[in-house]
């Protein structure tokens, strides 16, 4: 998330004009689509907020808020659901991947019927509401979220066709960074929800933890180093990670050349060293915001964000209710 999304968000914030509204929502309702622990969810909300502040999002410039604090998100979701396509939702890949199902599985499949819950199936509609509620024109996303933004545009079109033109069709702002893959299985993207903690690097990982995870990362037995995501996905993933977090801003080509004579063990030591150096300042800022002394400040940030986001959401919903015929008599 840091390499693929958060760095991009900060660049957008720092380069935006003063007339540009910037909203960043911590989407805690989306965390409920699979079984979860309530206490852990509360902690993860705080951790996410601390991470956003640590990477450089500025509450004085950007509106940062919890999705659940603005009820209009779920109200608009229902309204959009009334014109959303079940067929479109059934073809989306996220619910299939979260349930470890093949991309071509059908809703009529008995295993699908047993496992799939409505929340997981329909959460892209809520994601559309998250975007359209603020009539967003541009949305920064990673490569794995492109399909969801396309669905948001589809929902905007459906609403506009049914009730008259109102919602803009949000444009995709792609991250220049391709997906970071799992350390344990580089065929799949690195995910904070994966059951194996060694599959990912966290912002608050200690240097020792990073060394252990990189040492255990899946590579291969081929001599030398080469960047070949298809033939050598594990090694290529480590080279890409080094490049993204290198404080000297070396390219993959430069790193490959400089590390060419190293054994795999020595190469992994270099990877760990680069990651530790690249994440040290960020980890220290994260720990600062996670400290008990900053609890009041974190609450002030989300309270102000709730007020700003809620005001914008109310403006939209007054007009939406009027358009669909459920405004006050």
PDB file of C-alpha atoms in Angstrom:
ATOM      1  CA  UNK A   1       0.000   0.000   0.000  1.00  0.00           C
ATOM      2  CA  UNK A   2       2.808   2.433   0.807  1.00  0.00           C
ATOM      3  CA  UNK A   3       4.661   1.891  -2.461  1.00  0.00           C
ATOM      4  CA  UNK A   4       1.605   1.410  -4.655  1.00  0.00           C
ATOM      5  CA  UNK A   5      -0.829   3.945  -3.200  1.00  0.00           C
ATOM      6  CA  UNK A   6       0.215   6.083  -0.231  1.00  0.00           C
ATOM      7  CA  UNK A   7       3.262   7.650  -1.873  1.00  0.00           C
ATOM      8  CA  UNK A   8       1.073   8.559  -4.832  1.00  0.00           C
ATOM      9  CA  UNK A   9      -1.542  10.165  -2.582  1.00  0.00           C
ATOM     10  CA  UNK A  10       1.048  12.403  -0.956  1.00  0.00           C
ATOM     11  CA  UNK A  11       2.361  13.477  -4.379  1.00  0.00           C
ATOM     12  CA  UNK A  12      -1.169  14.331  -5.468  1.00  0.00           C
ATOM     13  CA  UNK A  13      -1.760  16.308  -2.254  1.00  0.00           C
ATOM     14  CA  UNK A  14       1.488  18.238  -2.507  1.00  0.00           C
ATOM     15  CA  UNK A  15       0.983  19.025  -6.198  1.00  0.00           C
ATOM     16  CA  UNK A  16      -2.721  19.949  -6.082  1.00  0.00           C
ATOM     17  CA  UNK A  17      -3.967  23.523  -6.364  1.00  0.00           C
ATOM     18  CA  UNK A  18      -5.662  25.140  -3.388  1.00  0.00           C
ATOM     19  CA  UNK A  19      -8.991  24.908  -5.212  1.00  0.00           C
ATOM     20  CA  UNK A  20      -8.806  21.101  -5.340  1.00  0.00           C
ATOM     21  CA  UNK A  21     -10.765  19.176  -2.692  1.00  0.00           C
ATOM     22  CA  UNK A  22      -8.834  16.150  -1.442  1.00  0.00           C
ATOM     23  CA  UNK A  23     -10.639  13.427   0.504  1.00  0.00           C
ATOM     24  CA  UNK A  24      -9.105  10.259   1.925  1.00  0.00           C
ATOM     25  CA  UNK A  25     -11.484   7.796   3.548  1.00  0.00           C
ATOM     26  CA  UNK A  26     -10.468   4.934   5.814  1.00  0.00           C
ATOM     27  CA  UNK A  27     -13.004   2.393   4.606  1.00  0.00           C
ATOM     28  CA  UNK A  28     -13.721   0.461   7.791  1.00  0.00           C
ATOM     29  CA  UNK A  29     -17.087  -0.859   6.559  1.00  0.00           C
ATOM     30  CA  UNK A  30     -15.272  -2.765   3.812  1.00  0.00           C
ATOM     31  CA  UNK A  31     -13.354  -4.639   6.521  1.00  0.00           C
ATOM     32  CA  UNK A  32     -16.598  -6.344   7.555  1.00  0.00           C
ATOM     33  CA  UNK A  33     -17.083  -8.335   4.331  1.00  0.00           C
ATOM     34  CA  UNK A  34     -15.211 -11.322   5.815  1.00  0.00           C
ATOM     35  CA  UNK A  35     -15.209 -12.642   9.405  1.00  0.00           C
ATOM     36  CA  UNK A  36     -13.269 -10.253  11.649  1.00  0.00           C
ATOM     37  CA  UNK A  37     -12.410  -9.438  15.245  1.00  0.00           C
ATOM     38  CA  UNK A  38     -13.969  -6.212  16.546  1.00  0.00           C
ATOM     39  CA  UNK A  39     -11.056  -5.269  18.799  1.00  0.00           C
ATOM     40  CA  UNK A  40      -8.605  -5.868  15.965  1.00  0.00           C
ATOM     41  CA  UNK A  41     -10.698  -3.711  13.630  1.00  0.00           C
ATOM     42  CA  UNK A  42     -10.548  -0.810  16.103  1.00  0.00           C
ATOM     43  CA  UNK A  43      -6.765  -1.186  16.298  1.00  0.00           C
ATOM     44  CA  UNK A  44      -6.429  -1.389  12.516  1.00  0.00           C
ATOM     45  CA  UNK A  45      -8.430   1.823  12.105  1.00  0.00           C
ATOM     46  CA  UNK A  46      -5.993   3.621  14.390  1.00  0.00           C
ATOM     47  CA  UNK A  47      -3.020   2.041  12.622  1.00  0.00           C
ATOM     48  CA  UNK A  48      -4.297   3.111   9.219  1.00  0.00           C
ATOM     49  CA  UNK A  49      -4.856   6.675  10.386  1.00  0.00           C
ATOM     50  CA  UNK A  50      -1.358   6.771  11.911  1.00  0.00           C
ATOM     51  CA  UNK A  51       0.104   5.445   8.651  1.00  0.00           C
ATOM     52  CA  UNK A  52      -1.642   8.104   6.550  1.00  0.00           C
ATOM     53  CA  UNK A  53      -0.244  10.834   8.760  1.00  0.00           C
ATOM     54  CA  UNK A  54       3.197   9.219   8.873  1.00  0.00           C
ATOM     55  CA  UNK A  55       3.545   9.124   5.086  1.00  0.00           C
ATOM     56  CA  UNK A  56       2.734  12.836   4.855  1.00  0.00           C
ATOM     57  CA  UNK A  57      -0.996  13.386   4.391  1.00  0.00           C
ATOM     58  CA  UNK A  58      -1.759  16.758   5.984  1.00  0.00           C
ATOM     59  CA  UNK A  59      -5.135  17.191   7.751  1.00  0.00           C
ATOM     60  CA  UNK A  60      -4.885  20.921   7.079  1.00  0.00           C
ATOM     61  CA  UNK A  61      -4.866  20.220   3.350  1.00  0.00           C
ATOM     62  CA  UNK A  62      -6.672  16.878   3.015  1.00  0.00           C
ATOM     63  CA  UNK A  63      -9.906  15.618   4.569  1.00  0.00           C
ATOM     64  CA  UNK A  64      -9.157  12.353   6.378  1.00  0.00           C
ATOM     65  CA  UNK A  65     -12.100  10.474   7.879  1.00  0.00           C
ATOM     66  CA  UNK A  66     -13.608   7.108   8.715  1.00  0.00           C
ATOM     67  CA  UNK A  67     -16.136   5.861   6.170  1.00  0.00           C
ATOM     68  CA  UNK A  68     -18.497   4.615   8.904  1.00  0.00           C
ATOM     69  CA  UNK A  69     -18.658   8.107  10.436  1.00  0.00           C
ATOM     70  CA  UNK A  70     -20.596   9.409   7.401  1.00  0.00           C
ATOM     71  CA  UNK A  71     -23.930   7.498   7.125  1.00  0.00           C
ATOM     72  CA  UNK A  72     -24.580   8.857   3.628  1.00  0.00           C
ATOM     73  CA  UNK A  73     -22.132   6.261   2.255  1.00  0.00           C
ATOM     74  CA  UNK A  74     -24.536   3.417   3.001  1.00  0.00           C
ATOM     75  CA  UNK A  75     -27.618   5.412   1.986  1.00  0.00           C
ATOM     76  CA  UNK A  76     -26.151   6.129  -1.430  1.00  0.00           C
ATOM     77  CA  UNK A  77     -25.045   2.503  -1.724  1.00  0.00           C
ATOM     78  CA  UNK A  78     -28.676   1.397  -1.484  1.00  0.00           C
ATOM     79  CA  UNK A  79     -29.765   3.922  -4.079  1.00  0.00           C
ATOM     80  CA  UNK A  80     -27.008   2.828  -6.472  1.00  0.00           C
ATOM     81  CA  UNK A  81     -27.873  -0.823  -5.808  1.00  0.00           C
ATOM     82  CA  UNK A  82     -31.278  -0.246  -7.344  1.00  0.00           C
ATOM     83  CA  UNK A  83     -29.685   0.364 -10.760  1.00  0.00           C
ATOM     84  CA  UNK A  84     -26.500  -1.737 -10.387  1.00  0.00           C
ATOM     85  CA  UNK A  85     -26.007  -4.824 -12.521  1.00  0.00           C
ATOM     86  CA  UNK A  86     -25.820  -8.220 -10.799  1.00  0.00           C
ATOM     87  CA  UNK A  87     -24.242  -9.599 -13.944  1.00  0.00           C
ATOM     88  CA  UNK A  88     -21.452  -7.026 -13.743  1.00  0.00           C
ATOM     89  CA  UNK A  89     -20.880  -7.821 -10.066  1.00  0.00           C
ATOM     90  CA  UNK A  90     -20.762 -11.550 -10.779  1.00  0.00           C
ATOM     91  CA  UNK A  91     -17.904 -11.035 -13.236  1.00  0.00           C
ATOM     92  CA  UNK A  92     -15.750  -9.068 -10.813  1.00  0.00           C
ATOM     93  CA  UNK A  93     -12.691 -10.859  -9.493  1.00  0.00           C
ATOM     94  CA  UNK A  94     -12.257  -9.549  -5.942  1.00  0.00           C
ATOM     95  CA  UNK A  95     -14.949 -11.654  -4.258  1.00  0.00           C
ATOM     96  CA  UNK A  96     -13.648 -14.714  -6.071  1.00  0.00           C
ATOM     97  CA  UNK A  97     -10.064 -14.148  -4.978  1.00  0.00           C
ATOM     98  CA  UNK A  98     -11.068 -13.476  -1.366  1.00  0.00           C
ATOM     99  CA  UNK A  99     -12.925 -16.806  -1.310  1.00  0.00           C
ATOM    100  CA  UNK A 100     -10.037 -18.550  -3.117  1.00  0.00           C
ATOM    101  CA  UNK A 101     -12.224 -19.395  -6.112  1.00  0.00           C
ATOM    102  CA  UNK A 102     -11.349 -19.495  -9.794  1.00  0.00           C
ATOM    103  CA  UNK A 103     -12.100 -16.453 -11.957  1.00  0.00           C
ATOM    104  CA  UNK A 104     -14.677 -18.373 -13.989  1.00  0.00           C
ATOM    105  CA  UNK A 105     -16.771 -19.634 -11.061  1.00  0.00           C
ATOM    106  CA  UNK A 106     -20.516 -18.946 -11.423  1.00  0.00           C
ATOM    107  CA  UNK A 107     -23.034 -17.660  -8.894  1.00  0.00           C
ATOM    108  CA  UNK A 108     -25.000 -20.857  -9.435  1.00  0.00           C
ATOM    109  CA  UNK A 109     -22.060 -22.983  -8.280  1.00  0.00           C
ATOM    110  CA  UNK A 110     -22.998 -24.827  -5.027  1.00  0.00           C
ATOM    111  CA  UNK A 111     -19.697 -23.845  -3.391  1.00  0.00           C
ATOM    112  CA  UNK A 112     -20.366 -20.192  -4.244  1.00  0.00           C
ATOM    113  CA  UNK A 113     -23.844 -20.351  -2.739  1.00  0.00           C
ATOM    114  CA  UNK A 114     -22.437 -21.812   0.460  1.00  0.00           C
ATOM    115  CA  UNK A 115     -19.558 -19.334   0.902  1.00  0.00           C
ATOM    116  CA  UNK A 116     -20.558 -16.036  -0.699  1.00  0.00           C
ATOM    117  CA  UNK A 117     -22.232 -13.415   1.504  1.00  0.00           C
ATOM    118  CA  UNK A 118     -24.148 -10.427   0.170  1.00  0.00           C
ATOM    119  CA  UNK A 119     -21.739  -7.940   1.765  1.00  0.00           C
ATOM    120  CA  UNK A 120     -18.707  -9.364  -0.031  1.00  0.00           C
ATOM    121  CA  UNK A 121     -20.586  -9.672  -3.322  1.00  0.00           C
ATOM    122  CA  UNK A 122     -22.026  -6.162  -3.261  1.00  0.00           C
ATOM    123  CA  UNK A 123     -19.220  -4.184  -1.628  1.00  0.00           C
ATOM    124  CA  UNK A 124     -18.141  -2.731  -5.014  1.00  0.00           C
ATOM    125  CA  UNK A 125     -21.459  -0.846  -4.919  1.00  0.00           C
ATOM    126  CA  UNK A 126     -20.442   0.642  -1.570  1.00  0.00           C
ATOM    127  CA  UNK A 127     -17.077   1.472  -3.082  1.00  0.00           C
ATOM    128  CA  UNK A 128     -18.899   3.282  -5.892  1.00  0.00           C
ATOM    129  CA  UNK A 129     -20.865   5.213  -3.274  1.00  0.00           C
ATOM    130  CA  UNK A 130     -17.603   6.124  -1.513  1.00  0.00           C
ATOM    131  CA  UNK A 131     -16.505   7.820  -4.726  1.00  0.00           C
ATOM    132  CA  UNK A 132     -19.718   9.232  -6.160  1.00  0.00           C
ATOM    133  CA  UNK A 133     -20.919  10.656  -2.834  1.00  0.00           C
ATOM    134  CA  UNK A 134     -18.291  13.381  -3.181  1.00  0.00           C
ATOM    135  CA  UNK A 135     -18.766  13.679  -6.942  1.00  0.00           C
ATOM    136  CA  UNK A 136     -15.085  12.878  -7.349  1.00  0.00           C
ATOM    137  CA  UNK A 137     -13.562  13.579 -10.738  1.00  0.00           C
ATOM    138  CA  UNK A 138     -10.252  11.726 -10.260  1.00  0.00           C
ATOM    139  CA  UNK A 139      -9.463   8.696  -8.090  1.00  0.00           C
ATOM    140  CA  UNK A 140      -5.914   7.391  -7.448  1.00  0.00           C
ATOM    141  CA  UNK A 141      -5.961   3.586  -7.478  1.00  0.00           C
ATOM    142  CA  UNK A 142      -3.621   0.638  -7.718  1.00  0.00           C
ATOM    143  CA  UNK A 143      -3.705  -1.799 -10.602  1.00  0.00           C
ATOM    144  CA  UNK A 144      -5.944  -4.228  -8.712  1.00  0.00           C
ATOM    145  CA  UNK A 145      -8.646  -1.561  -8.218  1.00  0.00           C
ATOM    146  CA  UNK A 146      -9.064  -0.520 -11.852  1.00  0.00           C
ATOM    147  CA  UNK A 147     -12.017  -2.875 -12.299  1.00  0.00           C
ATOM    148  CA  UNK A 148     -13.802  -1.323  -9.326  1.00  0.00           C
ATOM    149  CA  UNK A 149     -13.374   2.186 -10.682  1.00  0.00           C
ATOM    150  CA  UNK A 150     -14.790   1.039 -14.001  1.00  0.00           C
ATOM    151  CA  UNK A 151     -17.781  -0.265 -12.051  1.00  0.00           C
ATOM    152  CA  UNK A 152     -18.129   3.113 -10.323  1.00  0.00           C
ATOM    153  CA  UNK A 153     -18.333   4.767 -13.730  1.00  0.00           C
ATOM    154  CA  UNK A 154     -20.947   2.187 -14.741  1.00  0.00           C
ATOM    155  CA  UNK A 155     -22.996   3.017 -11.638  1.00  0.00           C
ATOM    156  CA  UNK A 156     -22.739   6.728 -12.380  1.00  0.00           C
ATOM    157  CA  UNK A 157     -24.027   6.095 -15.909  1.00  0.00           C
ATOM    158  CA  UNK A 158     -26.879   3.907 -14.640  1.00  0.00           C
ATOM    159  CA  UNK A 159     -28.012   6.535 -12.137  1.00  0.00           C
ATOM    160  CA  UNK A 160     -27.731   9.345 -14.675  1.00  0.00           C
ATOM    161  CA  UNK A 161     -29.774   7.361 -17.200  1.00  0.00           C
ATOM    162  CA  UNK A 162     -32.496   6.571 -14.670  1.00  0.00           C
ATOM    163  CA  UNK A 163     -32.781   9.940 -12.927  1.00  0.00           C
ATOM    164  CA  UNK A 164     -31.047  12.579 -15.070  1.00  0.00           C
ATOM    165  CA  UNK A 165     -27.428  13.582 -15.363  1.00  0.00           C
ATOM    166  CA  UNK A 166     -25.846  14.286 -11.992  1.00  0.00           C
ATOM    167  CA  UNK A 167     -22.780  12.204 -11.166  1.00  0.00           C
ATOM    168  CA  UNK A 168     -19.495  12.786 -13.033  1.00  0.00           C
ATOM    169  CA  UNK A 169     -17.753   9.667 -14.307  1.00  0.00           C
ATOM    170  CA  UNK A 170     -14.559   9.537 -12.210  1.00  0.00           C
ATOM    171  CA  UNK A 171     -11.285   9.165 -14.034  1.00  0.00           C
ATOM    172  CA  UNK A 172      -8.543   6.745 -13.026  1.00  0.00           C
ATOM    173  CA  UNK A 173      -5.242   8.089 -11.703  1.00  0.00           C
ATOM    174  CA  UNK A 174      -2.951   5.091 -11.961  1.00  0.00           C
ATOM    175  CA  UNK A 175      -0.037   4.520  -9.652  1.00  0.00           C
ATOM    176  CA  UNK A 176       3.242   4.383 -11.618  1.00  0.00           C
ATOM    177  CA  UNK A 177       4.274   1.448  -9.424  1.00  0.00           C
ATOM    178  CA  UNK A 178       3.167  -2.019 -10.428  1.00  0.00           C
ATOM    179  CA  UNK A 179       1.947  -4.486  -7.839  1.00  0.00           C
ATOM    180  CA  UNK A 180       4.309  -5.677  -5.116  1.00  0.00           C
ATOM    181  CA  UNK A 181       4.080  -9.438  -4.876  1.00  0.00           C
ATOM    182  CA  UNK A 182       3.959 -11.762  -1.873  1.00  0.00           C
ATOM    183  CA  UNK A 183       7.303 -12.727  -0.360  1.00  0.00           C
ATOM    184  CA  UNK A 184       6.080 -16.295   0.139  1.00  0.00           C
ATOM    185  CA  UNK A 185       4.323 -16.780  -3.203  1.00  0.00           C
ATOM    186  CA  UNK A 186       5.303 -14.132  -5.774  1.00  0.00           C
ATOM    187  CA  UNK A 187       2.535 -15.246  -8.133  1.00  0.00           C
ATOM    188  CA  UNK A 188       0.133 -13.260  -5.957  1.00  0.00           C
ATOM    189  CA  UNK A 189       0.215  -9.665  -4.752  1.00  0.00           C
ATOM    190  CA  UNK A 190       1.462  -8.737  -1.300  1.00  0.00           C
ATOM    191  CA  UNK A 191      -1.561  -8.415   0.982  1.00  0.00           C
ATOM    192  CA  UNK A 192      -1.977  -7.276   4.571  1.00  0.00           C
ATOM    193  CA  UNK A 193      -4.838  -9.764   4.970  1.00  0.00           C
ATOM    194  CA  UNK A 194      -2.815 -12.874   4.058  1.00  0.00           C
ATOM    195  CA  UNK A 195      -2.661 -15.387   6.894  1.00  0.00           C
ATOM    196  CA  UNK A 196       1.136 -15.714   6.693  1.00  0.00           C
ATOM    197  CA  UNK A 197       2.795 -12.688   8.309  1.00  0.00           C
ATOM    198  CA  UNK A 198       6.054 -13.485   6.495  1.00  0.00           C
ATOM    199  CA  UNK A 199       4.369 -12.823   3.152  1.00  0.00           C
ATOM    200  CA  UNK A 200       4.514  -9.040   3.598  1.00  0.00           C
ATOM    201  CA  UNK A 201       6.520  -6.122   4.938  1.00  0.00           C
ATOM    202  CA  UNK A 202       4.673  -3.821   7.338  1.00  0.00           C
ATOM    203  CA  UNK A 203       5.433  -0.163   8.013  1.00  0.00           C
ATOM    204  CA  UNK A 204       6.012  -0.937  11.680  1.00  0.00           C
ATOM    205  CA  UNK A 205       8.226  -3.995  11.130  1.00  0.00           C
ATOM    206  CA  UNK A 206      11.439  -3.874  13.140  1.00  0.00           C
ATOM    207  CA  UNK A 207      14.791  -4.275  11.366  1.00  0.00           C
ATOM    208  CA  UNK A 208      15.066  -7.811  12.751  1.00  0.00           C
ATOM    209  CA  UNK A 209      11.595  -8.682  11.480  1.00  0.00           C
ATOM    210  CA  UNK A 210      12.449  -7.375   8.003  1.00  0.00           C
ATOM    211  CA  UNK A 211      15.646  -9.459   7.940  1.00  0.00           C
ATOM    212  CA  UNK A 212      13.737 -12.603   8.909  1.00  0.00           C
ATOM    213  CA  UNK A 213      11.032 -12.039   6.279  1.00  0.00           C
ATOM    214  CA  UNK A 214      13.487 -11.320   3.472  1.00  0.00           C
ATOM    215  CA  UNK A 215      15.640 -14.307   4.443  1.00  0.00           C
ATOM    216  CA  UNK A 216      12.542 -16.544   4.153  1.00  0.00           C
ATOM    217  CA  UNK A 217      11.353 -14.973   0.870  1.00  0.00           C
ATOM    218  CA  UNK A 218      10.842 -17.449  -1.956  1.00  0.00           C
ATOM    219  CA  UNK A 219      13.428 -17.108  -4.739  1.00  0.00           C
ATOM    220  CA  UNK A 220      15.052 -19.811  -6.914  1.00  0.00           C
ATOM    221  CA  UNK A 221      18.248 -21.818  -7.378  1.00  0.00           C
ATOM    222  CA  UNK A 222      19.383 -20.152 -10.631  1.00  0.00           C
ATOM    223  CA  UNK A 223      22.877 -18.638 -10.509  1.00  0.00           C
ATOM    224  CA  UNK A 224      23.205 -14.861 -10.765  1.00  0.00           C
ATOM    225  CA  UNK A 225      20.562 -12.150 -10.737  1.00  0.00           C
ATOM    226  CA  UNK A 226      18.168 -11.100 -13.484  1.00  0.00           C
ATOM    227  CA  UNK A 227      14.950  -9.150 -13.601  1.00  0.00           C
ATOM    228  CA  UNK A 228      12.428 -11.543 -15.146  1.00  0.00           C
ATOM    229  CA  UNK A 229       8.982 -11.332 -13.477  1.00  0.00           C
ATOM    230  CA  UNK A 230       7.720 -14.340 -15.446  1.00  0.00           C
ATOM    231  CA  UNK A 231      10.701 -16.669 -15.241  1.00  0.00           C
ATOM    232  CA  UNK A 232      12.084 -15.483 -11.880  1.00  0.00           C
ATOM    233  CA  UNK A 233       9.176 -13.867  -9.999  1.00  0.00           C
ATOM    234  CA  UNK A 234      10.707 -14.115  -6.510  1.00  0.00           C
ATOM    235  CA  UNK A 235      14.060 -12.545  -7.397  1.00  0.00           C
ATOM    236  CA  UNK A 236      12.361  -9.925  -9.582  1.00  0.00           C
ATOM    237  CA  UNK A 237      10.031  -8.983  -6.729  1.00  0.00           C
ATOM    238  CA  UNK A 238      12.977  -8.398  -4.374  1.00  0.00           C
ATOM    239  CA  UNK A 239      14.773  -6.318  -6.994  1.00  0.00           C
ATOM    240  CA  UNK A 240      11.650  -4.197  -7.487  1.00  0.00           C
ATOM    241  CA  UNK A 241      11.232  -3.739  -3.730  1.00  0.00           C
ATOM    242  CA  UNK A 242      14.828  -2.566  -3.448  1.00  0.00           C
ATOM    243  CA  UNK A 243      14.339  -0.065  -6.246  1.00  0.00           C
ATOM    244  CA  UNK A 244      11.109   1.361  -4.804  1.00  0.00           C
ATOM    245  CA  UNK A 245      12.578   1.900  -1.327  1.00  0.00           C
ATOM    246  CA  UNK A 246      16.203   2.669  -2.166  1.00  0.00           C
ATOM    247  CA  UNK A 247      17.270   5.978  -0.610  1.00  0.00           C
ATOM    248  CA  UNK A 248      19.739   6.449  -3.490  1.00  0.00           C
ATOM    249  CA  UNK A 249      16.922   6.007  -6.044  1.00  0.00           C
ATOM    250  CA  UNK A 250      18.722   3.312  -8.008  1.00  0.00           C
ATOM    251  CA  UNK A 251      16.835   1.614 -10.812  1.00  0.00           C
ATOM    252  CA  UNK A 252      16.230  -2.132 -11.036  1.00  0.00           C
ATOM    253  CA  UNK A 253      18.871  -2.281 -13.781  1.00  0.00           C
ATOM    254  CA  UNK A 254      21.472  -0.556 -11.578  1.00  0.00           C
ATOM    255  CA  UNK A 255      20.715  -2.739  -8.558  1.00  0.00           C
ATOM    256  CA  UNK A 256      20.861  -5.904 -10.654  1.00  0.00           C
ATOM    257  CA  UNK A 257      24.271  -4.926 -12.022  1.00  0.00           C
ATOM    258  CA  UNK A 258      25.681  -3.937  -8.615  1.00  0.00           C
ATOM    259  CA  UNK A 259      24.479  -7.127  -6.915  1.00  0.00           C
ATOM    260  CA  UNK A 260      25.296  -9.473  -9.795  1.00  0.00           C
ATOM    261  CA  UNK A 261      28.199 -11.268  -8.122  1.00  0.00           C
ATOM    262  CA  UNK A 262      26.420 -11.915  -4.820  1.00  0.00           C
ATOM    263  CA  UNK A 263      25.149 -15.244  -3.584  1.00  0.00           C
ATOM    264  CA  UNK A 264      21.388 -15.420  -2.975  1.00  0.00           C
ATOM    265  CA  UNK A 265      22.009 -15.183   0.767  1.00  0.00           C
ATOM    266  CA  UNK A 266      24.184 -12.083   0.367  1.00  0.00           C
ATOM    267  CA  UNK A 267      21.683 -10.558  -2.052  1.00  0.00           C
ATOM    268  CA  UNK A 268      18.876 -10.998   0.480  1.00  0.00           C
ATOM    269  CA  UNK A 269      21.057  -9.292   3.088  1.00  0.00           C
ATOM    270  CA  UNK A 270      21.354  -6.315   0.727  1.00  0.00           C
ATOM    271  CA  UNK A 271      17.597  -6.315   0.144  1.00  0.00           C
ATOM    272  CA  UNK A 272      16.931  -6.261   3.888  1.00  0.00           C
ATOM    273  CA  UNK A 273      19.485  -3.476   4.414  1.00  0.00           C
ATOM    274  CA  UNK A 274      17.890  -1.339   1.695  1.00  0.00           C
ATOM    275  CA  UNK A 275      14.371  -1.852   3.050  1.00  0.00           C
ATOM    276  CA  UNK A 276      15.411  -1.080   6.616  1.00  0.00           C
ATOM    277  CA  UNK A 277      17.087   2.171   5.524  1.00  0.00           C
ATOM    278  CA  UNK A 278      14.151   3.127   3.311  1.00  0.00           C
ATOM    279  CA  UNK A 279      11.516   2.553   5.988  1.00  0.00           C
ATOM    280  CA  UNK A 280      13.276   3.779   9.141  1.00  0.00           C
ATOM    281  CA  UNK A 281      12.023   7.395   9.090  1.00  0.00           C
ATOM    282  CA  UNK A 282       8.527   6.273   8.145  1.00  0.00           C
ATOM    283  CA  UNK A 283       8.422   3.679  10.926  1.00  0.00           C
ATOM    284  CA  UNK A 284       9.537   6.258  13.491  1.00  0.00           C
ATOM    285  CA  UNK A 285       6.812   8.700  12.408  1.00  0.00           C
ATOM    286  CA  UNK A 286       4.255   5.898  12.484  1.00  0.00           C
ATOM    287  CA  UNK A 287       5.261   4.902  16.024  1.00  0.00           C
ATOM    288  CA  UNK A 288       5.036   8.559  17.056  1.00  0.00           C
ATOM    289  CA  UNK A 289       1.428   8.829  15.867  1.00  0.00           C
ATOM    290  CA  UNK A 290       0.573   5.457  17.428  1.00  0.00           C
ATOM    291  CA  UNK A 291       1.831   6.570  20.842  1.00  0.00           C
ATOM    292  CA  UNK A 292      -0.662   7.219  23.622  1.00  0.00           C
ATOM    293  CA  UNK A 293       0.423  10.865  23.705  1.00  0.00           C
ATOM    294  CA  UNK A 294      -1.036  11.371  20.216  1.00  0.00           C
ATOM    295  CA  UNK A 295      -4.463   9.821  20.911  1.00  0.00           C
ATOM    296  CA  UNK A 296      -6.189  13.171  21.331  1.00  0.00           C
ATOM    297  CA  UNK A 297      -4.624  14.516  18.137  1.00  0.00           C
ATOM    298  CA  UNK A 298      -5.776  11.476  16.153  1.00  0.00           C
ATOM    299  CA  UNK A 299      -9.296  11.979  17.473  1.00  0.00           C
ATOM    300  CA  UNK A 300      -9.191  15.650  16.513  1.00  0.00           C
ATOM    301  CA  UNK A 301      -8.121  14.706  12.972  1.00  0.00           C
ATOM    302  CA  UNK A 302     -10.995  12.281  12.375  1.00  0.00           C
ATOM    303  CA  UNK A 303     -13.551  14.530  14.101  1.00  0.00           C
ATOM    304  CA  UNK A 304     -12.629  17.408  11.802  1.00  0.00           C
ATOM    305  CA  UNK A 305     -12.576  15.035   8.835  1.00  0.00           C
ATOM    306  CA  UNK A 306     -16.023  13.689   9.699  1.00  0.00           C
ATOM    307  CA  UNK A 307     -17.412  17.212   9.831  1.00  0.00           C
ATOM    308  CA  UNK A 308     -15.917  18.236   6.478  1.00  0.00           C
ATOM    309  CA  UNK A 309     -16.802  15.004   4.679  1.00  0.00           C
ATOM    310  CA  UNK A 310     -20.278  14.925   6.226  1.00  0.00           C
ATOM    311  CA  UNK A 311     -20.995  18.441   5.005  1.00  0.00           C
ATOM    312  CA  UNK A 312     -20.012  17.572   1.436  1.00  0.00           C
ATOM    313  CA  UNK A 313     -21.969  14.319   1.595  1.00  0.00           C
ATOM    314  CA  UNK A 314     -25.090  16.116   2.823  1.00  0.00           C
ATOM    315  CA  UNK A 315     -24.914  18.518  -0.110  1.00  0.00           C
ATOM    316  CA  UNK A 316     -24.900  15.579  -2.514  1.00  0.00           C
ATOM    317  CA  UNK A 317     -27.651  13.616  -0.778  1.00  0.00           C
ATOM    318  CA  UNK A 318     -30.067  16.579  -0.647  1.00  0.00           C
ATOM    319  CA  UNK A 319     -29.879  16.734  -4.441  1.00  0.00           C
ATOM    320  CA  UNK A 320     -29.959  12.942  -4.900  1.00  0.00           C
ATOM    321  CA  UNK A 321     -33.059  12.548  -2.724  1.00  0.00           C
ATOM    322  CA  UNK A 322     -34.780  15.270  -4.710  1.00  0.00           C
ATOM    323  CA  UNK A 323     -33.888  13.575  -8.007  1.00  0.00           C
ATOM    324  CA  UNK A 324     -35.174  10.136  -6.968  1.00  0.00           C
ATOM    325  CA  UNK A 325     -38.331  11.486  -5.324  1.00  0.00           C
ATOM    326  CA  UNK A 326     -37.768  10.830  -1.618  1.00  0.00           C
ATOM    327  CA  UNK A 327     -37.116  14.391  -0.461  1.00  0.00           C
ATOM    328  CA  UNK A 328     -39.450  15.906   2.113  1.00  0.00           C
ATOM    329  CA  UNK A 329     -42.958  16.963   1.020  1.00  0.00           C
TER     330      UNK A 329
END
